[in-house]
PDB file of C-alpha atoms in Angstrom:
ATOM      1  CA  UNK A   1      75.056  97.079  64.019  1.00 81.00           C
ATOM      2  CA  UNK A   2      71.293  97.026  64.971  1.00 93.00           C
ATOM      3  CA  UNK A   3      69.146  98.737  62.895  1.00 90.00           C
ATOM      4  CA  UNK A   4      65.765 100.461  62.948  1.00 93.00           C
ATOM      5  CA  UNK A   5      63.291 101.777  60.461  1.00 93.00           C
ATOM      6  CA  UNK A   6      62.484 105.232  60.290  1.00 92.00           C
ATOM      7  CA  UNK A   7      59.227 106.733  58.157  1.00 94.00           C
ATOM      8  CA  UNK A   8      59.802 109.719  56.386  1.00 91.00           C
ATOM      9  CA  UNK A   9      57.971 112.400  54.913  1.00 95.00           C
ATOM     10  CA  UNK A  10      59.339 114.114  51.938  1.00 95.00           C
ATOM     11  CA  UNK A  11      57.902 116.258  48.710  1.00 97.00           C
ATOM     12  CA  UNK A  12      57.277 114.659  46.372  1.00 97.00           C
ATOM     13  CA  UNK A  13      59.462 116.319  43.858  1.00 97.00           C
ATOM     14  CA  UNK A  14      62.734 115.591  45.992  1.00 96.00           C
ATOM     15  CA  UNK A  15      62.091 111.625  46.560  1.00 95.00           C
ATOM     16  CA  UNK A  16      61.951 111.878  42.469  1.00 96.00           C
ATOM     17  CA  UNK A  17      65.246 113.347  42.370  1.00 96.00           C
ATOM     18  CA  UNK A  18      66.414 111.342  45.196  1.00 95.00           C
ATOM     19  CA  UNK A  19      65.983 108.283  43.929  1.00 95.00           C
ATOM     20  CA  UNK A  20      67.544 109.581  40.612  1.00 96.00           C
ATOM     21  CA  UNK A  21      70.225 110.102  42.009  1.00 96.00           C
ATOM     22  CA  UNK A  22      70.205 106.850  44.316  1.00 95.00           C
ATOM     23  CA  UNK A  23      70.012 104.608  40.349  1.00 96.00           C
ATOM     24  CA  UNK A  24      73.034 106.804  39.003  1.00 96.00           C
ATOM     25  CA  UNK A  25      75.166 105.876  42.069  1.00 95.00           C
ATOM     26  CA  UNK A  26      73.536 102.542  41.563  1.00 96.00           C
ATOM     27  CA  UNK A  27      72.715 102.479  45.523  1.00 95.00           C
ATOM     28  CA  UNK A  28      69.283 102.224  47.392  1.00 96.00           C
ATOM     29  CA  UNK A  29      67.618 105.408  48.336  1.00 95.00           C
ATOM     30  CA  UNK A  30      68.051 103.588  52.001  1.00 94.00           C
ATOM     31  CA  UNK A  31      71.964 103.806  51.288  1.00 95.00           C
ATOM     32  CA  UNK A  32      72.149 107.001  49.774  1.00 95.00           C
ATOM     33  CA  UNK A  33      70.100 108.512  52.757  1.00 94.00           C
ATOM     34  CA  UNK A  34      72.077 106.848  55.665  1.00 94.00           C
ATOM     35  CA  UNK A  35      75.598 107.877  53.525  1.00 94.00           C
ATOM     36  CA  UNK A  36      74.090 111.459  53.511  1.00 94.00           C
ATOM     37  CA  UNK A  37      73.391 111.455  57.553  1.00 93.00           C
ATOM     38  CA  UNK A  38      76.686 110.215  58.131  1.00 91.00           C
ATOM     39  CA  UNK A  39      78.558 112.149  56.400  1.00 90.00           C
ATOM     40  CA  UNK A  40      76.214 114.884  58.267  1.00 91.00           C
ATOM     41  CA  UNK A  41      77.423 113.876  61.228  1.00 89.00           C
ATOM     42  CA  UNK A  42      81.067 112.995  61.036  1.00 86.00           C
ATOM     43  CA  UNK A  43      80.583 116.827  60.122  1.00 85.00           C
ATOM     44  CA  UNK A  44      79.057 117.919  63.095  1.00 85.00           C
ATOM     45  CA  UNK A  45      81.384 115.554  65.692  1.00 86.00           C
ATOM     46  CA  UNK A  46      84.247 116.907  63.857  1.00 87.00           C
ATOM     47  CA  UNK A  47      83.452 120.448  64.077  1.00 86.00           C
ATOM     48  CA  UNK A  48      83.127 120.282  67.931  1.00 86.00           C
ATOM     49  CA  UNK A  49      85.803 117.922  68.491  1.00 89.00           C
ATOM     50  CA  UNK A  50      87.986 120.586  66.846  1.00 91.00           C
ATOM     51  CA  UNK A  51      86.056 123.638  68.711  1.00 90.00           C
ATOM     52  CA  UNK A  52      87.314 121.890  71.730  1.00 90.00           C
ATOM     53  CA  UNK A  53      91.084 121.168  70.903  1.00 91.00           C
ATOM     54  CA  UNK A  54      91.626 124.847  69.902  1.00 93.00           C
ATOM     55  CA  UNK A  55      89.315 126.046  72.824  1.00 94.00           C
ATOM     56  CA  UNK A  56      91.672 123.997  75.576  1.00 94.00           C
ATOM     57  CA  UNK A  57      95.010 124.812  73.706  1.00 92.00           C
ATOM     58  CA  UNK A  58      93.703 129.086  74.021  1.00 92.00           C
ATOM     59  CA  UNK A  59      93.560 128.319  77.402  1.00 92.00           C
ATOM     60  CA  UNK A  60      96.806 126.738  77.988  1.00 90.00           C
ATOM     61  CA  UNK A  61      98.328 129.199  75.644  1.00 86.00           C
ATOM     62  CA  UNK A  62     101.550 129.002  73.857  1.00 84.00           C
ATOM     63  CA  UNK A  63     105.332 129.776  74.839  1.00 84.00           C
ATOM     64  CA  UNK A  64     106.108 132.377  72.518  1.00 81.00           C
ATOM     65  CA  UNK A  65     110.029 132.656  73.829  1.00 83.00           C
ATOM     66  CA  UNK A  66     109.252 136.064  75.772  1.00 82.00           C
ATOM     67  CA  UNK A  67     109.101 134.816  79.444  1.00 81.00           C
ATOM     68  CA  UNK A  68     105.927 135.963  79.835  1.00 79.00           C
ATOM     69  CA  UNK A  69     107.243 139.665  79.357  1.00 85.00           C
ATOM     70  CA  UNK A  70     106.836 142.069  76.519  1.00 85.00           C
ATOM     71  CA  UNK A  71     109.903 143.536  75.451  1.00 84.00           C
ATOM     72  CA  UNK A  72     109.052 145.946  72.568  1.00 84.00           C
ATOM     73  CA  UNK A  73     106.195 148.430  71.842  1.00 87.00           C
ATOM     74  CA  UNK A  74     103.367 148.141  69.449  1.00 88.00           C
ATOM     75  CA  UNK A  75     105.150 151.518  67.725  1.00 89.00           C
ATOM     76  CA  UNK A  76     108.420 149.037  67.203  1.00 88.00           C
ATOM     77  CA  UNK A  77     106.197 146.093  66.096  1.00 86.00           C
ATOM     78  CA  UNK A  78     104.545 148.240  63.536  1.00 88.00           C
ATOM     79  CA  UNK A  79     107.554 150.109  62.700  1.00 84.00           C
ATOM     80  CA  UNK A  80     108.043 150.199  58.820  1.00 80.00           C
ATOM     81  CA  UNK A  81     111.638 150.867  57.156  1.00 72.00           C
TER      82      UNK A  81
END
């Protein structure tokens, strides 16, 4: 895998705690940063792979055994015994 550098600007404060965290996972900040954006992604892919699966199956729609044709009313659905 090719890689390229990137220059970031961050507060202070959070590169501290950043690389604080980086030592206690015993990692690079460089690791711990490209692990983060990954993850960030695999996130983001995910989500719309999944948005799309359930989007294409709505519009396919299911076989629910009726034929297509509603045999009972809401009242009977609702109906409480």
């Amino acid at each position: 895998m090719q890689r390229q550098n990137v220059t970031l600007s961050l507060p202070r404060s959070l590169l501290k705690k950043a690389k604080a965290i980086a030592a206690k996972k015993e990692r690079s900040l460089s690791e711990l940063m490209r692990e983060s954006l990954e993850e960030k992604v695999r996130e983001s892919t995910g989500y719309k792979k999944a948005m799309e699966r359930q989007i294409r199956l709505m519009k396919k729609g299911f076989n629910l055994g009726t034929g297509g044709k509603i045999t009972f009313s809401r009242e009977e659905l609702h109906e409480r015994r």
